[in-house]
XYZ file of C-alpha atoms in Angstrom:
704
model
C -112.619 2.158 81.967
C -114.616 2.721 85.259
C -118.256 2.377 84.724
C -120.713 4.387 86.884
C -124.384 3.498 86.999
C -127.006 5.913 88.382
C -130.724 5.451 89.021
C -131.934 8.275 86.750
C -130.601 10.123 83.689
C -130.684 13.439 85.624
C -128.497 12.099 88.398
C -126.131 10.523 85.846
C -125.785 13.963 84.198
C -124.712 15.648 87.509
C -122.195 12.835 88.277
C -120.756 12.923 84.773
C -120.274 16.718 84.886
C -118.283 16.432 88.195
C -116.038 13.555 87.116
C -115.331 14.826 83.618
C -117.415 12.403 81.460
C -118.622 15.087 79.018
C -118.861 13.172 75.726
C -122.448 12.154 74.985
C -123.000 8.617 73.730
C -126.112 6.523 73.040
C -127.391 5.708 76.582
C -124.302 6.886 78.466
C -121.621 9.654 78.860
C -117.908 9.136 78.515
C -114.670 10.799 79.369
C -111.688 11.083 81.754
C -111.496 7.292 82.093
C -115.209 6.964 83.059
C -118.354 6.099 81.434
C -121.702 7.050 83.183
C -124.980 5.251 82.428
C -128.267 4.997 84.209
C -131.424 3.006 84.839
C -134.980 4.313 84.928
C -135.683 3.104 88.402
C -136.562 -0.543 88.284
C -135.404 -2.309 85.166
C -135.778 -5.779 86.732
C -138.487 -7.464 88.847
C -139.160 -10.874 90.309
C -140.546 -13.371 87.847
C -144.343 -13.955 87.579
C -145.800 -17.185 88.982
C -146.313 -18.732 85.547
C -142.611 -18.246 84.711
C -141.704 -20.704 87.486
C -144.086 -23.453 86.533
C -146.980 -24.103 84.151
C -149.343 -25.081 87.000
C -149.231 -21.534 88.392
C -150.352 -19.960 85.170
C -154.042 -20.491 85.914
C -155.594 -19.068 89.051
C -156.568 -22.171 91.061
C -157.131 -22.401 94.820
C -155.866 -26.020 94.928
C -152.294 -25.138 93.821
C -151.802 -22.475 96.504
C -149.588 -21.583 98.165
C -147.057 -20.741 95.478
C -143.572 -20.808 97.088
C -140.675 -20.993 94.525
C -137.652 -23.029 95.727
C -135.507 -20.191 94.425
C -136.634 -16.720 93.352
C -135.447 -15.416 89.934
C -135.386 -11.926 88.458
C -136.335 -10.866 85.003
C -136.025 -7.825 82.772
C -139.232 -5.834 82.730
C -141.125 -6.277 79.351
C -140.703 -2.809 77.963
C -138.791 -1.828 74.730
C -137.207 1.308 76.261
C -135.944 -0.776 79.267
C -134.649 -3.567 77.007
C -132.730 -1.053 74.917
C -131.084 0.679 77.911
C -130.276 -2.641 79.552
C -128.481 -3.842 76.451
C -126.263 -0.720 76.707
C -125.557 -1.365 80.405
C -124.811 -5.005 79.692
C -122.280 -4.052 77.031
C -120.625 -1.478 79.259
C -120.379 -3.957 82.128
C -118.632 -6.529 79.875
C -115.942 -3.978 79.086
C -115.530 -2.321 82.495
C -112.579 -2.818 84.833
C -114.613 -1.542 87.743
C -118.272 -0.656 88.347
C -119.319 2.126 90.698
C -122.891 1.784 91.917
C -124.258 5.320 92.018
C -127.830 4.319 92.871
C -129.955 6.248 95.319
C -128.368 5.749 98.690
C -131.046 3.631 100.351
C -132.582 0.164 100.537
C -134.590 0.496 97.346
C -131.724 2.078 95.371
C -129.390 -0.758 96.391
C -131.962 -3.339 95.295
C -132.579 -1.705 91.850
C -128.824 -1.532 91.027
C -127.897 -4.968 92.379
C -130.620 -6.678 90.322
C -129.480 -4.942 87.113
C -125.824 -5.793 87.721
C -126.760 -9.434 88.532
C -128.813 -9.663 85.333
C -125.901 -8.093 83.402
C -123.545 -10.750 84.773
C -121.201 -8.210 86.401
C -118.028 -10.027 87.682
C -115.649 -7.116 88.154
C -114.980 -5.263 91.397
C -117.887 -3.045 92.502
C -117.605 0.171 94.572
C -120.430 2.166 96.153
C -120.958 5.931 95.948
C -122.930 6.964 98.995
C -124.004 10.636 99.077
C -126.824 12.705 100.652
C -127.006 15.507 98.158
C -126.157 16.125 94.469
C -124.037 19.346 94.991
C -120.650 19.260 93.288
C -118.948 19.216 96.693
C -120.995 16.184 97.909
C -120.291 14.208 94.649
C -116.444 14.980 94.830
C -116.422 13.992 98.553
C -118.315 10.787 97.654
C -115.867 9.833 94.879
C -112.895 10.552 97.222
C -114.448 8.075 99.774
C -115.893 5.289 97.526
C -116.991 2.382 99.689
C -116.817 -1.407 99.149
C -119.984 -2.915 97.712
C -119.808 -5.720 100.258
C -120.319 -3.134 103.018
C -123.905 -2.889 101.792
C -124.731 -6.618 101.495
C -127.141 -6.439 104.472
C -128.810 -3.463 102.962
C -129.380 -5.470 99.787
C -130.501 -8.517 101.811
C -133.141 -6.386 103.457
C -134.347 -5.030 100.179
C -134.427 -8.516 98.692
C -136.343 -9.923 101.664
C -138.854 -7.063 101.400
C -139.456 -7.738 97.619
C -139.761 -11.508 98.087
C -141.967 -11.096 101.219
C -144.291 -8.776 99.202
C -144.347 -11.226 96.295
C -145.163 -14.291 98.551
C -147.904 -12.521 100.444
C -149.302 -10.449 97.674
C -149.497 -13.171 94.983
C -150.786 -15.889 97.358
C -153.279 -13.794 99.423
C -154.612 -11.889 96.406
C -155.242 -15.128 94.433
C -156.762 -16.882 97.445
C -159.123 -14.091 98.362
C -160.047 -13.357 94.713
C -160.826 -17.022 94.030
C -162.811 -17.440 97.247
C -164.661 -14.209 97.514
C -164.380 -12.395 94.149
C -167.018 -14.219 92.274
C -164.565 -15.042 89.562
C -164.612 -11.406 88.304
C -163.351 -9.065 90.946
C -159.639 -9.028 91.827
C -159.257 -8.474 95.557
C -155.815 -7.098 96.084
C -154.072 -7.954 99.316
C -150.750 -6.482 100.399
C -148.351 -6.725 103.303
C -148.603 -2.972 103.952
C -151.749 -1.870 102.003
C -154.149 -4.207 103.851
C -153.261 -3.154 107.473
C -153.266 0.501 106.260
C -156.852 -0.051 104.898
C -157.765 -1.726 108.177
C -156.769 1.454 110.027
C -159.023 3.556 107.846
C -161.928 1.054 108.181
C -161.586 0.748 111.959
C -161.609 4.499 112.449
C -164.618 4.906 110.225
C -166.566 2.205 112.125
C -165.653 3.914 115.442
C -167.066 7.157 114.035
C -170.271 5.547 112.624
C -170.951 3.620 115.746
C -170.243 6.588 118.063
C -173.119 7.701 120.277
C -172.670 11.237 121.625
C -173.341 11.812 125.282
C -174.380 15.211 126.613
C -172.509 16.543 129.673
C -172.315 19.887 131.473
C -169.434 22.004 132.785
C -169.306 24.996 135.105
C -166.892 27.888 134.687
C -166.828 31.417 136.057
C -165.333 34.724 135.008
C -163.358 36.557 137.699
C -161.796 39.830 136.616
C -161.327 38.653 133.077
C -159.829 35.222 133.943
C -161.877 32.072 133.225
C -161.858 29.484 136.065
C -163.101 25.877 135.539
C -164.547 23.571 138.149
C -161.693 21.180 139.086
C -163.954 18.187 139.500
C -164.805 18.156 135.829
C -168.086 17.479 134.052
C -171.609 16.721 135.310
C -173.648 13.950 133.758
C -176.989 15.682 134.508
C -178.030 19.272 134.126
C -179.655 19.165 137.523
C -176.377 18.527 139.230
C -174.704 21.449 137.447
C -177.644 23.778 138.302
C -177.469 22.746 141.963
C -173.765 23.784 142.069
C -174.387 27.030 140.150
C -177.065 27.995 142.578
C -174.769 27.173 145.475
C -171.813 29.261 144.304
C -173.712 32.158 142.589
C -173.933 34.364 145.643
C -170.535 33.496 147.164
C -167.266 35.270 146.420
C -164.323 33.702 144.649
C -161.065 33.679 146.646
C -157.600 33.264 145.139
C -155.719 30.410 146.950
C -152.401 30.281 145.050
C -150.643 31.642 141.984
C -147.970 29.509 140.355
C -145.983 31.013 137.468
C -143.382 28.726 135.885
C -141.050 29.737 133.206
C -140.295 27.093 130.614
C -138.162 26.838 127.429
C -139.576 25.393 124.147
C -137.071 23.983 121.658
C -137.341 24.722 117.901
C -139.385 22.143 115.917
C -137.566 19.084 114.698
C -135.878 19.000 111.255
C -137.903 17.203 108.649
C -137.864 13.522 107.846
C -139.996 12.544 104.829
C -143.134 11.673 106.786
C -143.024 14.787 108.916
C -142.619 16.946 105.746
C -145.557 15.113 104.082
C -147.683 15.648 107.195
C -146.776 19.369 107.303
C -147.499 19.852 103.587
C -150.864 18.090 103.887
C -151.787 20.152 106.952
C -150.651 23.500 105.513
C -151.252 23.185 101.706
C -153.396 20.101 101.383
C -150.717 18.443 99.229
C -151.085 14.648 98.949
C -148.199 12.632 100.357
C -147.280 11.437 96.856
C -147.239 15.080 95.537
C -144.973 16.189 98.424
C -142.571 13.214 97.628
C -142.389 14.266 93.954
C -141.770 17.972 94.889
C -139.027 17.252 97.431
C -137.444 14.703 94.984
C -137.381 17.422 92.354
C -135.722 19.865 94.830
C -133.073 17.158 95.548
C -132.393 16.687 91.839
C -132.091 20.415 91.484
C -129.385 20.245 94.225
C -131.408 22.529 96.495
C -132.202 20.056 99.316
C -130.631 16.829 100.515
C -131.772 13.269 99.961
C -135.466 13.063 100.718
C -136.410 9.353 101.456
C -135.249 9.520 105.090
C -136.708 8.540 108.397
C -134.621 10.569 110.840
C -134.853 14.129 112.111
C -131.201 14.478 113.106
C -127.911 15.507 111.630
C -124.528 13.821 112.168
C -121.982 15.738 114.240
C -119.634 16.189 111.243
C -122.322 18.288 109.593
C -121.988 21.041 112.169
C -118.898 22.485 110.503
C -120.875 22.896 107.278
C -123.719 24.843 108.855
C -122.333 28.371 108.324
C -121.696 27.704 104.630
C -125.262 26.371 104.158
C -126.795 29.321 105.993
C -124.852 31.826 103.876
C -126.253 30.246 100.698
C -129.834 30.874 101.780
C -130.008 34.194 99.965
C -133.782 35.077 100.450
C -133.457 34.397 104.202
C -130.499 36.760 104.916
C -132.469 38.753 107.560
C -133.151 35.554 109.465
C -129.695 34.052 108.989
C -127.641 37.118 109.990
C -128.493 36.875 113.719
C -127.075 33.344 113.718
C -123.896 34.168 111.785
C -123.119 37.344 113.795
C -124.251 36.132 117.188
C -121.148 34.270 118.255
C -120.748 30.477 118.283
C -123.561 28.810 116.393
C -125.860 26.812 118.647
C -125.257 23.059 118.700
C -128.103 21.013 120.268
C -128.205 17.288 120.871
C -131.792 17.574 119.636
C -130.360 18.365 116.218
C -126.928 16.627 116.088
C -126.931 13.003 117.099
C -124.828 10.353 115.425
C -126.759 7.545 117.139
C -129.958 8.676 115.414
C -128.578 8.508 111.883
C -129.382 5.523 109.677
C -128.796 5.676 105.926
C -129.049 9.477 105.761
C -129.593 12.585 107.875
C -132.684 14.807 108.062
C -133.857 16.830 105.040
C -132.097 20.250 104.973
C -131.150 22.824 102.391
C -127.766 22.237 100.601
C -126.738 25.873 100.632
C -127.010 25.963 96.868
C -129.928 28.295 95.937
C -131.824 28.951 92.684
C -134.944 30.873 91.863
C -135.812 28.226 89.299
C -138.614 26.777 91.333
C -142.315 26.177 90.703
C -144.731 27.794 93.202
C -145.223 24.445 94.891
C -141.497 23.815 95.013
C -141.055 27.300 96.619
C -143.562 26.354 99.367
C -141.879 23.036 100.184
C -138.417 24.640 100.038
C -139.533 27.405 102.360
C -140.720 24.839 104.972
C -137.385 22.982 104.824
C -135.257 26.209 104.899
C -137.172 27.746 107.842
C -136.944 24.552 109.906
C -133.186 24.413 109.338
C -132.720 28.095 110.230
C -134.858 27.796 113.364
C -132.714 24.933 114.613
C -129.939 27.438 115.332
C -132.000 30.035 117.122
C -132.379 30.122 120.934
C -135.171 28.308 122.691
C -138.448 30.198 123.042
C -139.169 31.389 126.614
C -142.731 30.987 127.894
C -144.492 31.399 131.167
C -147.194 28.947 132.282
C -149.499 30.344 134.970
C -151.822 28.241 137.190
C -154.167 29.973 139.567
C -156.097 27.979 142.162
C -159.312 29.522 143.668
C -162.237 28.445 145.809
C -165.859 29.482 145.993
C -167.156 28.265 149.320
C -165.865 24.730 149.541
C -165.622 24.191 145.860
C -162.254 24.424 143.968
C -161.658 26.135 140.651
C -158.607 26.550 138.426
C -157.416 28.975 135.680
C -154.436 28.442 133.407
C -152.711 30.728 130.986
C -149.643 30.907 128.771
C -147.505 33.807 127.797
C -144.684 34.017 125.249
C -141.921 36.088 126.938
C -139.243 35.781 124.241
C -140.345 34.331 120.882
C -136.727 33.542 119.894
C -136.994 30.764 117.146
C -140.656 31.582 116.515
C -139.657 34.761 114.654
C -138.399 32.488 111.860
C -142.049 31.413 111.265
C -143.498 34.907 111.335
C -144.317 35.347 115.103
C -144.167 39.056 116.025
C -141.126 40.091 118.019
C -143.191 42.325 120.250
C -143.634 39.393 122.754
C -147.014 38.452 121.163
C -149.215 36.485 123.495
C -150.587 33.473 121.800
C -152.807 31.966 124.458
C -154.938 33.180 127.310
C -152.975 35.562 129.482
C -154.453 35.935 132.917
C -154.742 39.245 134.901
C -152.395 39.815 137.785
C -153.900 38.199 140.871
C -152.791 38.321 144.572
C -153.158 35.412 146.966
C -156.054 35.995 149.343
C -157.858 38.526 147.124
C -161.626 37.765 146.764
C -164.659 39.276 144.972
C -167.793 38.622 142.930
C -167.652 36.425 139.779
C -169.914 35.448 136.914
C -170.569 31.668 136.663
C -172.162 29.849 133.835
C -173.201 26.371 132.763
C -171.837 25.006 129.423
C -173.706 22.198 127.730
C -171.315 19.998 125.671
C -171.299 16.667 123.826
C -168.663 14.016 123.610
C -167.056 13.985 120.138
C -166.353 11.037 117.899
C -162.774 10.474 116.686
C -161.941 12.406 113.481
C -161.707 10.819 110.056
C -158.164 10.209 108.909
C -156.618 12.834 106.638
C -153.463 11.884 104.713
C -151.373 13.539 107.359
C -153.025 11.489 110.141
C -152.762 8.260 108.194
C -149.046 8.853 107.572
C -148.491 9.315 111.254
C -150.554 6.250 112.033
C -148.423 4.222 109.595
C -145.316 5.585 111.201
C -146.406 4.342 114.655
C -148.224 1.102 113.574
C -151.562 2.567 114.371
C -150.833 3.659 117.894
C -151.938 7.118 119.003
C -148.749 8.646 120.122
C -148.438 12.425 120.804
C -145.010 12.431 122.569
C -142.310 13.051 119.940
C -139.584 11.056 121.723
C -141.809 8.021 122.058
C -142.870 8.452 118.410
C -139.164 8.303 117.395
C -138.736 5.061 119.300
C -141.728 3.529 117.509
C -140.460 4.372 114.018
C -138.711 1.097 113.710
C -142.085 -0.680 114.160
C -143.860 1.452 111.625
C -145.531 -0.026 108.641
C -144.011 0.660 105.192
C -141.032 2.943 104.752
C -141.115 6.749 104.408
C -140.506 6.406 100.657
C -143.280 3.886 100.060
C -146.205 5.213 102.347
C -147.410 7.714 99.867
C -147.644 5.011 97.175
C -149.585 2.745 99.462
C -152.195 5.434 100.033
C -152.339 6.113 96.291
C -152.775 2.379 95.541
C -155.630 2.090 98.050
C -157.370 4.859 96.173
C -156.715 3.422 92.674
C -158.109 0.024 93.798
C -161.149 1.786 95.105
C -160.756 0.639 98.698
C -160.620 4.267 100.024
C -161.696 7.641 98.624
C -160.989 11.273 99.358
C -163.757 13.579 100.590
C -162.048 16.941 100.720
C -159.241 16.224 103.166
C -160.887 13.215 104.717
C -160.057 9.675 103.750
C -163.041 7.386 103.687
C -163.240 3.572 103.273
C -165.496 2.458 100.417
C -168.079 -0.312 100.897
C -165.618 -2.560 99.020
C -162.850 -1.706 101.367
C -164.941 -2.217 104.449
C -166.282 -5.534 103.152
C -162.788 -6.787 102.315
C -161.491 -6.010 105.826
C -164.529 -7.623 107.430
C -163.874 -10.749 105.400
C -160.172 -11.120 106.371
C -160.103 -13.123 109.574
C -156.371 -13.493 109.749
C -154.983 -10.769 112.064
C -151.485 -11.161 110.564
C -152.916 -9.691 107.301
C -154.565 -6.639 108.684
C -152.872 -5.836 112.023
C -150.726 -2.700 111.774
C -148.882 -3.721 114.952
C -147.937 -7.188 113.657
C -146.953 -5.876 110.314
C -144.777 -3.285 112.095
C -143.004 -6.164 113.825
C -142.211 -7.698 110.361
C -140.924 -4.182 109.300
C -138.628 -4.221 112.352
C -137.159 -7.566 111.349
C -136.346 -6.132 107.947
C -134.533 -3.297 109.670
C -132.619 -5.880 111.746
C -131.570 -7.715 108.576
C -130.370 -4.334 107.265
C -128.289 -3.859 110.464
C -126.933 -7.445 110.259
C -128.761 -8.500 113.456
C -131.242 -10.940 111.906
C -130.692 -13.712 109.331
C -132.616 -13.455 106.059
C -133.207 -17.297 106.082
C -135.015 -17.011 109.368
C -137.252 -14.249 107.968
C -138.051 -16.212 104.855
C -139.070 -19.220 106.915
C -141.420 -17.110 108.995
C -142.901 -15.725 105.766
C -143.517 -19.191 104.378
C -145.297 -20.313 107.575
C -147.464 -17.096 107.454
C -148.423 -17.647 103.805
C -149.311 -21.255 104.468
C -151.551 -20.326 107.347
C -153.297 -17.552 105.346
C -154.033 -19.870 102.357
C -155.184 -22.677 104.661
C -157.644 -20.391 106.500
C -159.122 -19.080 103.218
C -159.474 -22.490 101.658
C -161.590 -23.838 104.565
C -163.543 -20.650 105.327
C -167.176 -20.332 104.357
C -167.617 -18.489 101.056
C -169.343 -15.240 100.288
C -169.035 -12.648 97.512
C -167.498 -9.202 97.899
C -169.034 -6.699 95.476
C -166.637 -4.260 94.050
C -168.357 -1.026 93.194
C -166.971 0.238 89.801
C -165.113 3.523 90.099
C -167.000 4.897 87.076
C -170.304 4.323 88.905
C -169.060 6.164 91.975
C -167.832 9.078 89.832
C -171.147 9.165 87.933
C -172.993 9.589 91.264
C -170.669 12.291 92.467
C -170.993 14.175 89.145
C -174.804 14.028 89.253
C -174.774 15.397 92.789
C -172.512 18.194 91.843
C -174.784 19.105 88.861
C -177.814 19.254 91.116
C -175.957 21.458 93.565
C -174.718 23.707 90.799
C -178.156 24.177 89.231
C -179.436 25.742 92.484
C -176.347 27.694 93.389
C -176.075 31.502 93.026
C -173.444 32.334 90.323
C -170.172 33.490 91.927
C -168.711 36.931 90.839
C -165.819 36.793 88.429
C -162.525 37.593 90.150
C -159.934 39.172 87.955
C -156.367 38.018 88.696
C -154.656 40.841 90.605
C -151.226 39.837 89.295
C -151.665 39.663 85.510
C -155.027 41.398 85.169
C -155.972 39.058 82.271
C -156.975 35.698 83.765
C -159.600 35.125 86.453
C -159.160 33.529 89.903
C -160.937 30.125 90.191
C -160.964 27.373 92.848
C -159.105 24.130 91.985
C -158.501 20.901 93.902
C -155.581 22.193 95.961
C -155.690 26.001 95.625
C -157.333 29.075 94.079
C -155.341 30.178 91.096
C -155.258 32.188 87.954
C -156.798 30.590 84.835
C -153.586 31.400 83.006
C -151.464 29.421 85.603
C -148.492 27.627 84.067
C -149.014 29.695 80.816
C -148.132 33.293 81.625
C -149.050 33.697 85.318
C -148.124 31.926 88.578
C -150.668 33.459 90.986
C -151.867 30.887 93.566
C -153.556 30.947 96.888
C -153.648 27.738 99.042
C -157.044 26.335 100.150
C -155.761 26.720 103.795
C -152.975 28.561 105.505
C -151.687 27.995 109.023
C -154.329 25.192 109.361
C -157.123 27.730 108.648
C -159.415 26.720 105.784
C -160.128 29.783 103.687
C -163.788 30.589 102.601
C -164.876 31.880 99.196
C -166.039 35.067 100.843
C -162.569 35.679 102.373
C -160.928 35.051 98.933
C -163.316 37.480 97.233
C -162.399 40.188 99.754
C -158.711 39.480 99.483
C -158.722 39.619 95.629
C -160.907 42.738 95.514
C -159.240 44.709 98.363
C -155.833 43.168 98.728
C -156.507 42.190 102.319
C -159.269 40.721 104.520
C -160.654 41.651 107.890
C -159.414 39.913 111.017
C -159.769 36.090 110.741
C -159.839 33.781 113.827
C -158.353 30.301 114.020
C -154.867 30.402 112.520
C -152.293 28.101 114.215
C -148.565 28.626 114.614
C -145.781 25.967 114.506
C -146.427 25.054 118.136
C -150.084 24.576 117.561
C -151.219 27.800 119.358
C -154.193 29.652 117.934
C -153.915 33.360 116.805
C -155.920 35.933 114.838
C -154.639 37.506 111.681
C -155.345 39.538 108.481
C -154.650 37.964 105.103
C -152.754 40.255 102.813
C -151.091 40.141 99.381
C -147.557 41.624 99.248
C -145.989 43.624 96.385
C -145.209 40.383 94.587
C -148.747 39.056 95.116
C -147.655 36.498 97.703
C -150.024 35.658 100.470
C -149.075 36.222 104.087
C -150.697 36.606 107.433
C -150.363 39.869 109.494
C -151.148 39.711 113.131
C -153.106 42.772 114.337
C -151.175 44.930 116.835
C -152.620 45.015 120.288
């Protein structure tokens, strides 16, 4: 009997169906020479300190650091887990071969190896390595089962990560709690959570300490084109007024016109972080919520494996593209131009074997189902459109730069015009060569004439508070501000955390009351700020240094770094942290109870509500029975999830919608023209919100 072990019952069910194990047993399925069982994620964990020695049972600064000579695993103390493990243990004892069908990644490898180790598995082990749960992918995976030893370095990296987190978390948390927690408050310290918190605290301090400075700029309007003074800003209004007076009576003369055509590639395919960023930006989904949704789509066989950190596909995936595109039924009008336009585009910005790690980018599988929740439809739509756009031609644009002079002073105007939208049509850009940015009038070199100058008074702006999207990006680049996408890719190996764990880190910081959400902003609490101020050891709170540790874990995974060397470095680090805390001067960090914070917020809301004008009742336009109310992430029908699925996101195309706009939309089916929407490339445009015949929200651009 060959025994297969998957990470979840739902995955086991899909595998069992494909390989013919159709007889249901207690805790497994059987048939065709196979039995298929499952874990529930982690069944095992590293032992607690007191399970190694009695002296570590009590929290005592004098016994730190706690460094076991050998780490041991244990079964998690839960009746359901114990019951399932007993079934696994019995199946392992009878198996002639075990097939590890865990999630194909570092965490999945660690989960299954620990379970098989605890079950005393001593028969040959094979590895199923797949990127989607379609029948075709599972069959291909079983045809190409791999040797378990080929993934020993992957397991070593996962093991090193778990041990590193134990060593740092257990020792630093106890040390800081005992020194600064007043014997009551547990101060949680983590290898990834603490530098992430430090990013939020540092940004917040920069904002609070920011002192705005006033400056002045001069621009002038010449025949509908806006020209800016090339020497930039003035520090005093008098300087600006002197120049204004000087140029006011002189004519503007065109010196040169430069019009450059350029091509813009389609946006990159999604990795997990980029998808979480986009969902937060567009729909205000939390990172954790996005991960749950895309995991659900994966388990429904609609998208590929989600916990990935690459935006590329392997070259052998190219042959499967036509089949995937044909399966995207609701997008036939967008897919047909690709399938009927000759050879399908193959770009090195999409297909690159060297950029593939465990898995490729998140894409549709080509299997489609209408069995999706409204939120799943939104996320699926993002993934599908990105994939489709990758095979469209590049967008052709024209960048225009016009240089001019007024007397001896130089001015410049710039404009951008979309000549051929190409891939942009996939995201709803009009095909009538819509101009998204300032398009300048036609000028001729040497022409001159009167102009209308003006002085603009401005202030320097502080940095913005982190949103979840911003923080995910910062974690990806170890806190460095990087706009260039290629450079960002190079920095991924130094990011803090992994794509699959970053959402959980942000959630943990909120649960421990170190950060809180204020609408889309993430704010550090007084406790979080005080904790970071107390930590003097840069190793604990530096995103860059933590990123270097993350890189070493990746090197272990690639077989380029020895786990023993990593463990020795960890022990030195833990010793240094404990030593510094022991001999530092003591103070107490006050943890503000979450209940107290919630009470203050509730009281504030009550005061606001008592003075507010009652809002009109909006009857749901779809069912006509419920009413439309505002929730945390969307406006929706009060009968949502019962008999109606009507929803409107809080923001669309980066434009936050107002109550007044929603009122108009519900009552009239459309709004007036709204400014400030943004397309995939970040360009602003105007639009009208409308509800289609299925009561789905969309943006219509007014025709020129």
